[in-house]
Amino acid sequence: VVTLLKAGTNYRVLYDVKGRFGLVKISPEESQYKLCKVIRRFMGDKGVPSIVTDDGRTLRYPHPSIKADDTIKLNLKTNEIVKHIKYQVGNKVMINGGNNIGRFGTIEKIEKHPGSYEIVYVKDEAGKIFSTRLSNIFIVGESKSEVTLLKNHLQYSIIQERDFRNSKNPKKEEAAAEAQ
């Protein structure tokens, strides 16, 4: 979360489908929390249960049902866990690595390969199914996303992108038609 004090606006930094950083304008209420992926769960000194998140935080005494690869909603003011979202089929995810970086979708299937990578199959809003490693998955919600997403989070082919750019500028299209 990035806050511009003089302007009074808040932004969340997310990946777009080309792997670049994109800014999403968010409300002041949404800027009070962030989502963190749980990397591991362990017992610390004197039997204190703890979890480690993807941003390096170690949180003590989490809820017993929070496991590795789940996502927690963390209040930034109090540093407390507000909610946790399980890693399971049917949840909304964002891809934060690999060839599908920046895409959003719903988990369709999880394949476990002992001794190798777990593969997760994701279906995006356009109905396309793609797969990626578990390490590239970030859960963002159950039935809907907990955070505001980028407007363009669908991946298009080169030809579809060209057609989209040309349709935005009708004068170019008309000039090309007249030239033929």
Short mmCIF file of N, CA and C in Angstrom, two decimals:
data_model
loop_
_atom_site.label_atom_id
_atom_site.label_comp_id
_atom_site.label_asym_id
_atom_site.label_seq_id
_atom_site.Cartn_x
_atom_site.Cartn_y
_atom_site.Cartn_z
N VAL A 1 0.85 -1.18 0.00
CA VAL A 1 0.00 0.00 0.00
C VAL A 1 0.89 1.23 0.00
N VAL A 2 0.62 2.14 -0.92
CA VAL A 2 1.35 3.40 -1.03
C VAL A 2 0.35 4.53 -0.77
N THR A 3 0.69 5.43 0.16
CA THR A 3 -0.17 6.54 0.50
C THR A 3 0.52 7.85 0.16
N LEU A 4 -0.16 8.71 -0.59
CA LEU A 4 0.34 10.05 -0.89
C LEU A 4 -0.38 11.01 0.06
N LEU A 5 0.34 11.51 1.05
CA LEU A 5 -0.28 12.32 2.10
C LEU A 5 -0.83 13.64 1.59
N LYS A 6 -0.05 14.36 0.78
CA LYS A 6 -0.51 15.66 0.29
C LYS A 6 -1.74 15.52 -0.61
N ALA A 7 -1.75 14.51 -1.45
CA ALA A 7 -2.88 14.29 -2.35
C ALA A 7 -4.04 13.59 -1.63
N GLY A 8 -3.74 12.89 -0.55
CA GLY A 8 -4.77 12.18 0.19
C GLY A 8 -5.29 10.96 -0.53
N THR A 9 -4.45 10.31 -1.36
CA THR A 9 -4.88 9.12 -2.09
C THR A 9 -4.05 7.92 -1.68
N ASN A 10 -4.64 6.75 -1.86
CA ASN A 10 -3.99 5.49 -1.52
C ASN A 10 -3.96 4.59 -2.75
N TYR A 11 -2.86 3.87 -2.91
CA TYR A 11 -2.71 2.95 -4.03
C TYR A 11 -2.18 1.62 -3.53
N ARG A 12 -2.57 0.56 -4.23
CA ARG A 12 -2.01 -0.77 -3.97
C ARG A 12 -1.18 -1.14 -5.19
N VAL A 13 0.00 -1.67 -4.97
CA VAL A 13 0.90 -2.05 -6.05
C VAL A 13 0.67 -3.53 -6.37
N LEU A 14 0.33 -3.81 -7.63
CA LEU A 14 0.11 -5.18 -8.10
C LEU A 14 0.84 -5.37 -9.42
N TYR A 15 1.02 -6.62 -9.82
CA TYR A 15 1.61 -6.92 -11.12
C TYR A 15 0.54 -6.85 -12.19
N ASP A 16 0.90 -6.33 -13.39
CA ASP A 16 0.00 -6.44 -14.53
C ASP A 16 0.38 -7.71 -15.31
N VAL A 17 -0.33 -8.01 -16.40
CA VAL A 17 -0.11 -9.27 -17.12
C VAL A 17 1.22 -9.33 -17.85
N LYS A 18 1.92 -8.22 -17.94
CA LYS A 18 3.23 -8.22 -18.58
C LYS A 18 4.36 -8.22 -17.56
N GLY A 19 4.03 -8.37 -16.27
CA GLY A 19 5.05 -8.46 -15.24
C GLY A 19 5.52 -7.12 -14.71
N ARG A 20 4.85 -6.04 -15.10
CA ARG A 20 5.21 -4.70 -14.62
C ARG A 20 4.37 -4.37 -13.40
N PHE A 21 4.84 -3.38 -12.63
CA PHE A 21 4.07 -2.93 -11.49
C PHE A 21 2.95 -2.01 -11.97
N GLY A 22 1.77 -2.19 -11.40
CA GLY A 22 0.64 -1.33 -11.71
C GLY A 22 0.05 -0.80 -10.42
N LEU A 23 -0.48 0.40 -10.46
CA LEU A 23 -1.09 1.01 -9.28
C LEU A 23 -2.61 0.96 -9.40
N VAL A 24 -3.27 0.57 -8.31
CA VAL A 24 -4.72 0.54 -8.24
C VAL A 24 -5.14 1.50 -7.15
N LYS A 25 -5.98 2.45 -7.48
CA LYS A 25 -6.46 3.40 -6.48
C LYS A 25 -7.42 2.68 -5.54
N ILE A 26 -7.20 2.85 -4.22
CA ILE A 26 -8.03 2.17 -3.23
C ILE A 26 -8.60 3.18 -2.24
N SER A 27 -9.61 2.75 -1.52
CA SER A 27 -10.25 3.60 -0.53
C SER A 27 -9.40 3.66 0.75
N PRO A 28 -9.62 4.66 1.60
CA PRO A 28 -8.88 4.73 2.86
C PRO A 28 -9.13 3.52 3.76
N GLU A 29 -10.34 2.94 3.71
CA GLU A 29 -10.63 1.75 4.52
C GLU A 29 -9.79 0.56 4.05
N GLU A 30 -9.66 0.42 2.72
CA GLU A 30 -8.89 -0.70 2.18
C GLU A 30 -7.39 -0.53 2.42
N SER A 31 -6.94 0.70 2.61
CA SER A 31 -5.51 0.92 2.85
C SER A 31 -5.09 0.55 4.26
N GLN A 32 -6.05 0.18 5.11
CA GLN A 32 -5.75 -0.17 6.50
C GLN A 32 -5.31 -1.63 6.65
N TYR A 33 -5.40 -2.42 5.59
CA TYR A 33 -5.00 -3.83 5.69
C TYR A 33 -4.24 -4.27 4.45
N LYS A 34 -3.59 -5.42 4.57
CA LYS A 34 -2.93 -6.03 3.42
C LYS A 34 -3.08 -7.54 3.54
N LEU A 35 -2.87 -8.22 2.42
CA LEU A 35 -2.91 -9.67 2.40
C LEU A 35 -1.49 -10.20 2.44
N CYS A 36 -1.26 -11.24 3.23
CA CYS A 36 0.06 -11.85 3.36
C CYS A 36 -0.07 -13.36 3.20
N LYS A 37 0.80 -13.94 2.41
CA LYS A 37 0.81 -15.39 2.23
C LYS A 37 1.63 -16.01 3.36
N VAL A 38 1.10 -17.08 3.95
CA VAL A 38 1.80 -17.77 5.02
C VAL A 38 2.82 -18.71 4.39
N ILE A 39 4.09 -18.49 4.70
CA ILE A 39 5.17 -19.31 4.14
C ILE A 39 5.36 -20.59 4.95
N ARG A 40 5.38 -20.45 6.29
CA ARG A 40 5.51 -21.65 7.11
C ARG A 40 4.93 -21.42 8.49
N ARG A 41 4.64 -22.52 9.15
CA ARG A 41 4.12 -22.52 10.51
C ARG A 41 5.08 -23.35 11.34
N PHE A 42 5.40 -22.88 12.54
CA PHE A 42 6.35 -23.61 13.38
C PHE A 42 6.09 -23.34 14.85
N MET A 43 6.70 -24.16 15.69
CA MET A 43 6.66 -23.96 17.14
C MET A 43 7.96 -23.30 17.55
N GLY A 44 7.86 -22.15 18.17
CA GLY A 44 9.03 -21.40 18.58
C GLY A 44 9.50 -21.80 19.98
N ASP A 45 10.27 -20.92 20.59
CA ASP A 45 10.78 -21.17 21.94
C ASP A 45 9.62 -21.34 22.92
N LYS A 46 9.79 -22.28 23.83
CA LYS A 46 8.80 -22.57 24.89
C LYS A 46 7.44 -22.97 24.32
N GLY A 47 7.43 -23.54 23.13
CA GLY A 47 6.20 -24.06 22.54
C GLY A 47 5.23 -23.00 22.03
N VAL A 48 5.74 -21.84 21.64
CA VAL A 48 4.88 -20.76 21.13
C VAL A 48 4.65 -20.98 19.64
N PRO A 49 3.39 -21.21 19.22
CA PRO A 49 3.12 -21.37 17.78
C PRO A 49 3.29 -20.03 17.06
N SER A 50 3.88 -20.09 15.87
CA SER A 50 4.14 -18.88 15.09
C SER A 50 3.98 -19.18 13.62
N ILE A 51 3.73 -18.12 12.84
CA ILE A 51 3.72 -18.23 11.39
C ILE A 51 4.64 -17.17 10.82
N VAL A 52 5.21 -17.47 9.64
CA VAL A 52 6.05 -16.52 8.92
C VAL A 52 5.33 -16.20 7.61
N THR A 53 5.21 -14.91 7.28
CA THR A 53 4.52 -14.49 6.06
C THR A 53 5.53 -14.14 4.98
N ASP A 54 5.01 -13.92 3.77
CA ASP A 54 5.87 -13.64 2.62
C ASP A 54 6.60 -12.31 2.71
N ASP A 55 6.14 -11.40 3.55
CA ASP A 55 6.83 -10.12 3.69
C ASP A 55 7.79 -10.10 4.88
N GLY A 56 8.06 -11.27 5.47
CA GLY A 56 9.06 -11.39 6.52
C GLY A 56 8.54 -11.23 7.94
N ARG A 57 7.25 -11.09 8.11
CA ARG A 57 6.69 -10.95 9.46
C ARG A 57 6.60 -12.31 10.14
N THR A 58 6.87 -12.32 11.42
CA THR A 58 6.64 -13.50 12.25
C THR A 58 5.54 -13.14 13.24
N LEU A 59 4.43 -13.82 13.15
CA LEU A 59 3.27 -13.55 14.00
C LEU A 59 3.09 -14.70 14.97
N ARG A 60 3.02 -14.37 16.24
CA ARG A 60 2.89 -15.39 17.29
C ARG A 60 1.43 -15.64 17.62
N TYR A 61 1.15 -16.84 18.08
CA TYR A 61 -0.17 -17.28 18.49
C TYR A 61 -1.24 -17.08 17.41
N PRO A 62 -1.02 -17.61 16.20
CA PRO A 62 -2.07 -17.51 15.17
C PRO A 62 -3.18 -18.52 15.47
N HIS A 63 -4.28 -18.39 14.76
CA HIS A 63 -5.38 -19.34 14.89
C HIS A 63 -4.87 -20.73 14.48
N PRO A 64 -5.28 -21.79 15.18
CA PRO A 64 -4.76 -23.14 14.85
C PRO A 64 -5.08 -23.63 13.44
N SER A 65 -6.12 -23.09 12.80
CA SER A 65 -6.48 -23.57 11.46
C SER A 65 -5.66 -22.90 10.36
N ILE A 66 -4.80 -21.93 10.68
CA ILE A 66 -3.96 -21.28 9.67
C ILE A 66 -2.76 -22.17 9.37
N LYS A 67 -2.61 -22.55 8.11
CA LYS A 67 -1.53 -23.43 7.67
C LYS A 67 -0.68 -22.74 6.62
N ALA A 68 0.40 -23.39 6.22
CA ALA A 68 1.26 -22.87 5.15
C ALA A 68 0.46 -22.78 3.85
N ASP A 69 0.75 -21.79 3.03
CA ASP A 69 0.11 -21.50 1.74
C ASP A 69 -1.25 -20.85 1.87
N ASP A 70 -1.78 -20.67 3.08
CA ASP A 70 -3.00 -19.89 3.28
C ASP A 70 -2.65 -18.41 3.17
N THR A 71 -3.64 -17.56 3.15
CA THR A 71 -3.44 -16.11 3.12
C THR A 71 -4.14 -15.51 4.33
N ILE A 72 -3.48 -14.53 4.95
CA ILE A 72 -4.10 -13.84 6.07
C ILE A 72 -4.35 -12.39 5.68
N LYS A 73 -5.40 -11.83 6.24
CA LYS A 73 -5.70 -10.41 6.07
C LYS A 73 -5.19 -9.73 7.34
N LEU A 74 -4.19 -8.87 7.19
CA LEU A 74 -3.48 -8.29 8.32
C LEU A 74 -3.81 -6.81 8.46
N ASN A 75 -4.25 -6.41 9.66
CA ASN A 75 -4.50 -5.00 9.95
C ASN A 75 -3.14 -4.33 10.12
N LEU A 76 -2.85 -3.29 9.34
CA LEU A 76 -1.54 -2.65 9.37
C LEU A 76 -1.34 -1.77 10.60
N LYS A 77 -2.42 -1.29 11.20
CA LYS A 77 -2.30 -0.44 12.39
C LYS A 77 -1.98 -1.28 13.64
N THR A 78 -2.73 -2.36 13.84
CA THR A 78 -2.58 -3.16 15.05
C THR A 78 -1.70 -4.39 14.86
N ASN A 79 -1.37 -4.71 13.61
CA ASN A 79 -0.56 -5.89 13.27
C ASN A 79 -1.23 -7.19 13.73
N GLU A 80 -2.56 -7.22 13.64
CA GLU A 80 -3.32 -8.40 14.04
C GLU A 80 -3.98 -9.04 12.81
N ILE A 81 -4.20 -10.34 12.92
CA ILE A 81 -4.86 -11.08 11.84
C ILE A 81 -6.36 -10.84 11.94
N VAL A 82 -6.94 -10.29 10.86
CA VAL A 82 -8.37 -10.00 10.82
C VAL A 82 -9.14 -11.21 10.29
N LYS A 83 -8.57 -11.87 9.28
CA LYS A 83 -9.25 -12.98 8.61
C LYS A 83 -8.20 -13.87 7.98
N HIS A 84 -8.52 -15.12 7.76
CA HIS A 84 -7.62 -15.97 6.98
C HIS A 84 -8.41 -16.71 5.92
N ILE A 85 -7.74 -16.92 4.78
CA ILE A 85 -8.36 -17.56 3.62
C ILE A 85 -7.58 -18.83 3.34
N LYS A 86 -8.29 -19.96 3.29
CA LYS A 86 -7.66 -21.26 3.09
C LYS A 86 -7.19 -21.44 1.65
N TYR A 87 -6.15 -22.24 1.49
CA TYR A 87 -5.66 -22.65 0.18
C TYR A 87 -6.46 -23.88 -0.22
N GLN A 88 -7.47 -23.68 -1.09
CA GLN A 88 -8.32 -24.78 -1.52
C GLN A 88 -8.96 -24.46 -2.87
N VAL A 89 -9.52 -25.48 -3.48
CA VAL A 89 -10.17 -25.34 -4.78
C VAL A 89 -11.37 -24.41 -4.65
N GLY A 90 -11.52 -23.50 -5.62
CA GLY A 90 -12.65 -22.58 -5.64
C GLY A 90 -12.31 -21.18 -5.18
N ASN A 91 -11.12 -20.98 -4.60
CA ASN A 91 -10.75 -19.65 -4.14
C ASN A 91 -10.14 -18.81 -5.25
N LYS A 92 -10.25 -17.50 -5.12
CA LYS A 92 -9.68 -16.55 -6.10
C LYS A 92 -8.19 -16.40 -5.84
N VAL A 93 -7.40 -16.38 -6.92
CA VAL A 93 -5.95 -16.27 -6.79
C VAL A 93 -5.39 -15.23 -7.74
N MET A 94 -4.21 -14.74 -7.39
CA MET A 94 -3.42 -13.89 -8.25
C MET A 94 -2.11 -14.62 -8.49
N ILE A 95 -1.58 -14.57 -9.70
CA ILE A 95 -0.32 -15.21 -10.02
C ILE A 95 0.78 -14.16 -9.87
N ASN A 96 1.77 -14.46 -9.02
CA ASN A 96 2.83 -13.48 -8.76
C ASN A 96 4.21 -13.95 -9.20
N GLY A 97 4.24 -14.87 -10.15
CA GLY A 97 5.52 -15.32 -10.70
C GLY A 97 5.28 -16.22 -11.90
N GLY A 98 6.32 -16.48 -12.66
CA GLY A 98 6.22 -17.37 -13.81
C GLY A 98 5.68 -16.68 -15.05
N ASN A 99 5.32 -17.47 -16.05
CA ASN A 99 4.85 -16.94 -17.32
C ASN A 99 3.46 -16.30 -17.24
N ASN A 100 2.68 -16.64 -16.23
CA ASN A 100 1.32 -16.12 -16.11
C ASN A 100 1.22 -15.00 -15.09
N ILE A 101 2.31 -14.32 -14.81
CA ILE A 101 2.34 -13.28 -13.78
C ILE A 101 1.29 -12.21 -14.06
N GLY A 102 0.61 -11.77 -12.99
CA GLY A 102 -0.38 -10.72 -13.12
C GLY A 102 -1.78 -11.19 -13.45
N ARG A 103 -1.96 -12.47 -13.72
CA ARG A 103 -3.29 -12.98 -14.06
C ARG A 103 -4.05 -13.32 -12.78
N PHE A 104 -5.37 -13.23 -12.85
CA PHE A 104 -6.25 -13.57 -11.74
C PHE A 104 -7.20 -14.65 -12.19
N GLY A 105 -7.66 -15.46 -11.25
CA GLY A 105 -8.60 -16.50 -11.60
C GLY A 105 -9.04 -17.29 -10.38
N THR A 106 -9.63 -18.45 -10.66
CA THR A 106 -10.16 -19.33 -9.63
C THR A 106 -9.44 -20.67 -9.70
N ILE A 107 -9.08 -21.23 -8.56
CA ILE A 107 -8.40 -22.53 -8.53
C ILE A 107 -9.38 -23.60 -8.99
N GLU A 108 -9.00 -24.35 -10.02
CA GLU A 108 -9.83 -25.43 -10.54
C GLU A 108 -9.40 -26.80 -10.01
N LYS A 109 -8.09 -27.01 -9.95
CA LYS A 109 -7.58 -28.33 -9.55
C LYS A 109 -6.18 -28.16 -8.97
N ILE A 110 -5.83 -29.01 -8.01
CA ILE A 110 -4.50 -29.00 -7.40
C ILE A 110 -3.91 -30.40 -7.57
N GLU A 111 -2.73 -30.48 -8.19
CA GLU A 111 -2.03 -31.75 -8.38
C GLU A 111 -0.82 -31.78 -7.47
N LYS A 112 -0.74 -32.82 -6.66
CA LYS A 112 0.42 -32.98 -5.78
C LYS A 112 1.37 -33.99 -6.40
N HIS A 113 2.63 -33.60 -6.55
CA HIS A 113 3.66 -34.46 -7.11
C HIS A 113 4.75 -34.64 -6.05
N PRO A 114 4.75 -35.76 -5.34
CA PRO A 114 5.76 -35.95 -4.28
C PRO A 114 7.17 -35.86 -4.85
N GLY A 115 8.01 -35.07 -4.21
CA GLY A 115 9.38 -34.90 -4.65
C GLY A 115 9.56 -33.86 -5.73
N SER A 116 8.48 -33.24 -6.14
CA SER A 116 8.55 -32.22 -7.19
C SER A 116 7.61 -31.07 -6.81
N TYR A 117 7.26 -30.24 -7.78
CA TYR A 117 6.42 -29.09 -7.53
C TYR A 117 4.94 -29.45 -7.55
N GLU A 118 4.17 -28.80 -6.69
CA GLU A 118 2.72 -28.93 -6.78
C GLU A 118 2.25 -28.03 -7.92
N ILE A 119 1.36 -28.55 -8.74
CA ILE A 119 0.84 -27.81 -9.88
C ILE A 119 -0.61 -27.41 -9.59
N VAL A 120 -0.92 -26.14 -9.83
CA VAL A 120 -2.25 -25.61 -9.59
C VAL A 120 -2.84 -25.17 -10.92
N TYR A 121 -4.06 -25.63 -11.22
CA TYR A 121 -4.77 -25.25 -12.43
C TYR A 121 -5.75 -24.12 -12.09
N VAL A 122 -5.66 -23.04 -12.86
CA VAL A 122 -6.45 -21.84 -12.59
C VAL A 122 -7.27 -21.50 -13.83
N LYS A 123 -8.51 -21.07 -13.59
CA LYS A 123 -9.39 -20.64 -14.68
C LYS A 123 -9.63 -19.14 -14.53
N ASP A 124 -9.28 -18.36 -15.57
CA ASP A 124 -9.46 -16.91 -15.50
C ASP A 124 -10.89 -16.52 -15.90
N GLU A 125 -11.19 -15.22 -15.87
CA GLU A 125 -12.54 -14.74 -16.15
C GLU A 125 -12.95 -14.97 -17.60
N ALA A 126 -11.99 -15.11 -18.49
CA ALA A 126 -12.30 -15.36 -19.90
C ALA A 126 -12.58 -16.84 -20.16
N GLY A 127 -12.41 -17.69 -19.14
CA GLY A 127 -12.66 -19.12 -19.28
C GLY A 127 -11.45 -19.93 -19.68
N LYS A 128 -10.28 -19.30 -19.80
CA LYS A 128 -9.06 -20.01 -20.16
C LYS A 128 -8.46 -20.66 -18.92
N ILE A 129 -8.06 -21.92 -19.07
CA ILE A 129 -7.44 -22.64 -17.96
C ILE A 129 -5.95 -22.71 -18.22
N PHE A 130 -5.16 -22.38 -17.20
CA PHE A 130 -3.71 -22.45 -17.29
C PHE A 130 -3.19 -23.04 -15.98
N SER A 131 -1.94 -23.47 -15.99
CA SER A 131 -1.38 -24.08 -14.79
C SER A 131 -0.08 -23.37 -14.40
N THR A 132 0.23 -23.45 -13.12
CA THR A 132 1.45 -22.86 -12.59
C THR A 132 1.84 -23.58 -11.31
N ARG A 133 3.03 -23.30 -10.83
CA ARG A 133 3.50 -23.90 -9.59
C ARG A 133 2.81 -23.26 -8.39
N LEU A 134 2.74 -24.01 -7.31
CA LEU A 134 2.13 -23.51 -6.08
C LEU A 134 2.86 -22.27 -5.56
N SER A 135 4.16 -22.20 -5.76
CA SER A 135 4.93 -21.06 -5.26
C SER A 135 4.55 -19.75 -5.97
N ASN A 136 3.91 -19.83 -7.14
CA ASN A 136 3.50 -18.64 -7.88
C ASN A 136 2.08 -18.18 -7.56
N ILE A 137 1.39 -18.91 -6.69
CA ILE A 137 -0.01 -18.64 -6.37
C ILE A 137 -0.11 -17.77 -5.12
N PHE A 138 -1.01 -16.80 -5.16
CA PHE A 138 -1.30 -15.95 -4.00
C PHE A 138 -2.82 -15.87 -3.88
N ILE A 139 -3.39 -16.41 -2.81
CA ILE A 139 -4.83 -16.41 -2.61
C ILE A 139 -5.28 -14.98 -2.28
N VAL A 140 -6.30 -14.47 -3.00
CA VAL A 140 -6.78 -13.11 -2.74
C VAL A 140 -8.23 -13.07 -2.26
N GLY A 141 -8.91 -14.20 -2.21
CA GLY A 141 -10.28 -14.20 -1.73
C GLY A 141 -10.95 -15.54 -1.90
N GLU A 142 -12.13 -15.67 -1.31
CA GLU A 142 -12.88 -16.92 -1.42
C GLU A 142 -13.83 -16.86 -2.62
N SER A 143 -14.96 -16.19 -2.49
CA SER A 143 -15.87 -16.08 -3.63
C SER A 143 -15.61 -14.81 -4.44
N LYS A 144 -15.05 -13.79 -3.79
CA LYS A 144 -14.64 -12.57 -4.47
C LYS A 144 -13.35 -12.09 -3.84
N SER A 145 -12.65 -11.22 -4.54
CA SER A 145 -11.34 -10.75 -4.08
C SER A 145 -11.49 -9.82 -2.87
N GLU A 146 -10.58 -9.94 -1.93
CA GLU A 146 -10.56 -9.07 -0.74
C GLU A 146 -9.94 -7.71 -1.05
N VAL A 147 -9.22 -7.60 -2.17
CA VAL A 147 -8.57 -6.35 -2.54
C VAL A 147 -9.07 -5.92 -3.92
N THR A 148 -8.91 -4.63 -4.21
CA THR A 148 -9.27 -4.11 -5.52
C THR A 148 -8.21 -4.56 -6.53
N LEU A 149 -8.65 -5.08 -7.67
CA LEU A 149 -7.75 -5.61 -8.68
C LEU A 149 -7.55 -4.63 -9.82
N LEU A 150 -6.51 -4.87 -10.61
CA LEU A 150 -6.30 -4.07 -11.82
C LEU A 150 -7.46 -4.30 -12.78
N LYS A 151 -7.76 -3.30 -13.61
CA LYS A 151 -8.87 -3.43 -14.55
C LYS A 151 -8.56 -4.44 -15.64
N ASN A 152 -7.34 -4.40 -16.18
CA ASN A 152 -6.99 -5.32 -17.26
C ASN A 152 -6.08 -6.41 -16.69
N HIS A 153 -6.69 -7.54 -16.31
CA HIS A 153 -5.90 -8.65 -15.77
C HIS A 153 -6.11 -9.93 -16.57
N LEU A 154 -6.54 -9.78 -17.82
CA LEU A 154 -6.67 -10.92 -18.72
C LEU A 154 -5.51 -10.89 -19.71
N GLN A 155 -5.00 -12.06 -20.02
CA GLN A 155 -3.88 -12.13 -20.96
C GLN A 155 -4.42 -12.35 -22.36
N TYR A 156 -3.97 -11.54 -23.30
CA TYR A 156 -4.41 -11.63 -24.69
C TYR A 156 -3.25 -12.05 -25.58
N SER A 157 -3.59 -12.59 -26.75
CA SER A 157 -2.56 -12.91 -27.74
C SER A 157 -2.09 -11.60 -28.38
N ILE A 158 -1.01 -11.69 -29.13
CA ILE A 158 -0.46 -10.51 -29.80
C ILE A 158 -1.48 -9.92 -30.78
N ILE A 159 -2.19 -10.77 -31.49
CA ILE A 159 -3.18 -10.31 -32.46
C ILE A 159 -4.36 -9.64 -31.76
N GLN A 160 -4.81 -10.22 -30.64
CA GLN A 160 -5.90 -9.61 -29.89
C GLN A 160 -5.50 -8.24 -29.35
N GLU A 161 -4.25 -8.12 -28.86
CA GLU A 161 -3.77 -6.83 -28.37
C GLU A 161 -3.73 -5.80 -29.49
N ARG A 162 -3.29 -6.22 -30.67
CA ARG A 162 -3.25 -5.31 -31.83
C ARG A 162 -4.64 -4.82 -32.18
N ASP A 163 -5.59 -5.75 -32.25
CA ASP A 163 -6.96 -5.38 -32.58
C ASP A 163 -7.55 -4.44 -31.53
N PHE A 164 -7.23 -4.67 -30.27
CA PHE A 164 -7.71 -3.82 -29.19
C PHE A 164 -7.15 -2.40 -29.31
N ARG A 165 -5.85 -2.30 -29.61
CA ARG A 165 -5.23 -0.98 -29.79
C ARG A 165 -5.83 -0.25 -30.98
N ASN A 166 -6.05 -0.96 -32.07
CA ASN A 166 -6.62 -0.35 -33.28
C ASN A 166 -8.06 0.09 -33.07
N SER A 167 -8.82 -0.64 -32.29
CA SER A 167 -10.21 -0.27 -32.05
C SER A 167 -10.30 0.96 -31.15
N LYS A 168 -9.29 1.23 -30.36
CA LYS A 168 -9.29 2.43 -29.52
C LYS A 168 -9.02 3.68 -30.35
N ASN A 169 -8.35 3.52 -31.48
CA ASN A 169 -8.03 4.66 -32.32
C ASN A 169 -8.68 4.45 -33.69
N PRO A 170 -9.96 4.83 -33.85
CA PRO A 170 -10.68 4.54 -35.10
C PRO A 170 -10.12 5.30 -36.31
N LYS A 171 -9.44 6.42 -36.10
CA LYS A 171 -8.89 7.17 -37.22
C LYS A 171 -7.80 6.37 -37.93
N LYS A 172 -6.99 5.64 -37.16
CA LYS A 172 -5.96 4.80 -37.77
C LYS A 172 -6.60 3.70 -38.60
N GLU A 173 -7.68 3.13 -38.07
CA GLU A 173 -8.38 2.05 -38.76
C GLU A 173 -8.98 2.55 -40.08
N GLU A 174 -9.57 3.74 -40.04
CA GLU A 174 -10.16 4.32 -41.25
C GLU A 174 -9.06 4.63 -42.29
N ALA A 175 -7.94 5.15 -41.82
CA ALA A 175 -6.84 5.48 -42.73
C ALA A 175 -6.29 4.21 -43.38
N ALA A 176 -6.21 3.13 -42.62
CA ALA A 176 -5.71 1.86 -43.17
C ALA A 176 -6.70 1.30 -44.19
N ALA A 177 -8.01 1.47 -43.96
CA ALA A 177 -9.02 0.98 -44.89
C ALA A 177 -9.00 1.78 -46.18
N GLU A 178 -8.77 3.11 -46.07
CA GLU A 178 -8.72 3.95 -47.27
C GLU A 178 -7.49 3.67 -48.10
N ALA A 179 -6.38 3.32 -47.45
CA ALA A 179 -5.14 3.05 -48.16
C ALA A 179 -5.25 1.79 -49.00
N GLN A 180 -6.10 0.87 -48.61
CA GLN A 180 -6.23 -0.38 -49.35
C GLN A 180 -7.13 -0.13 -50.52
#
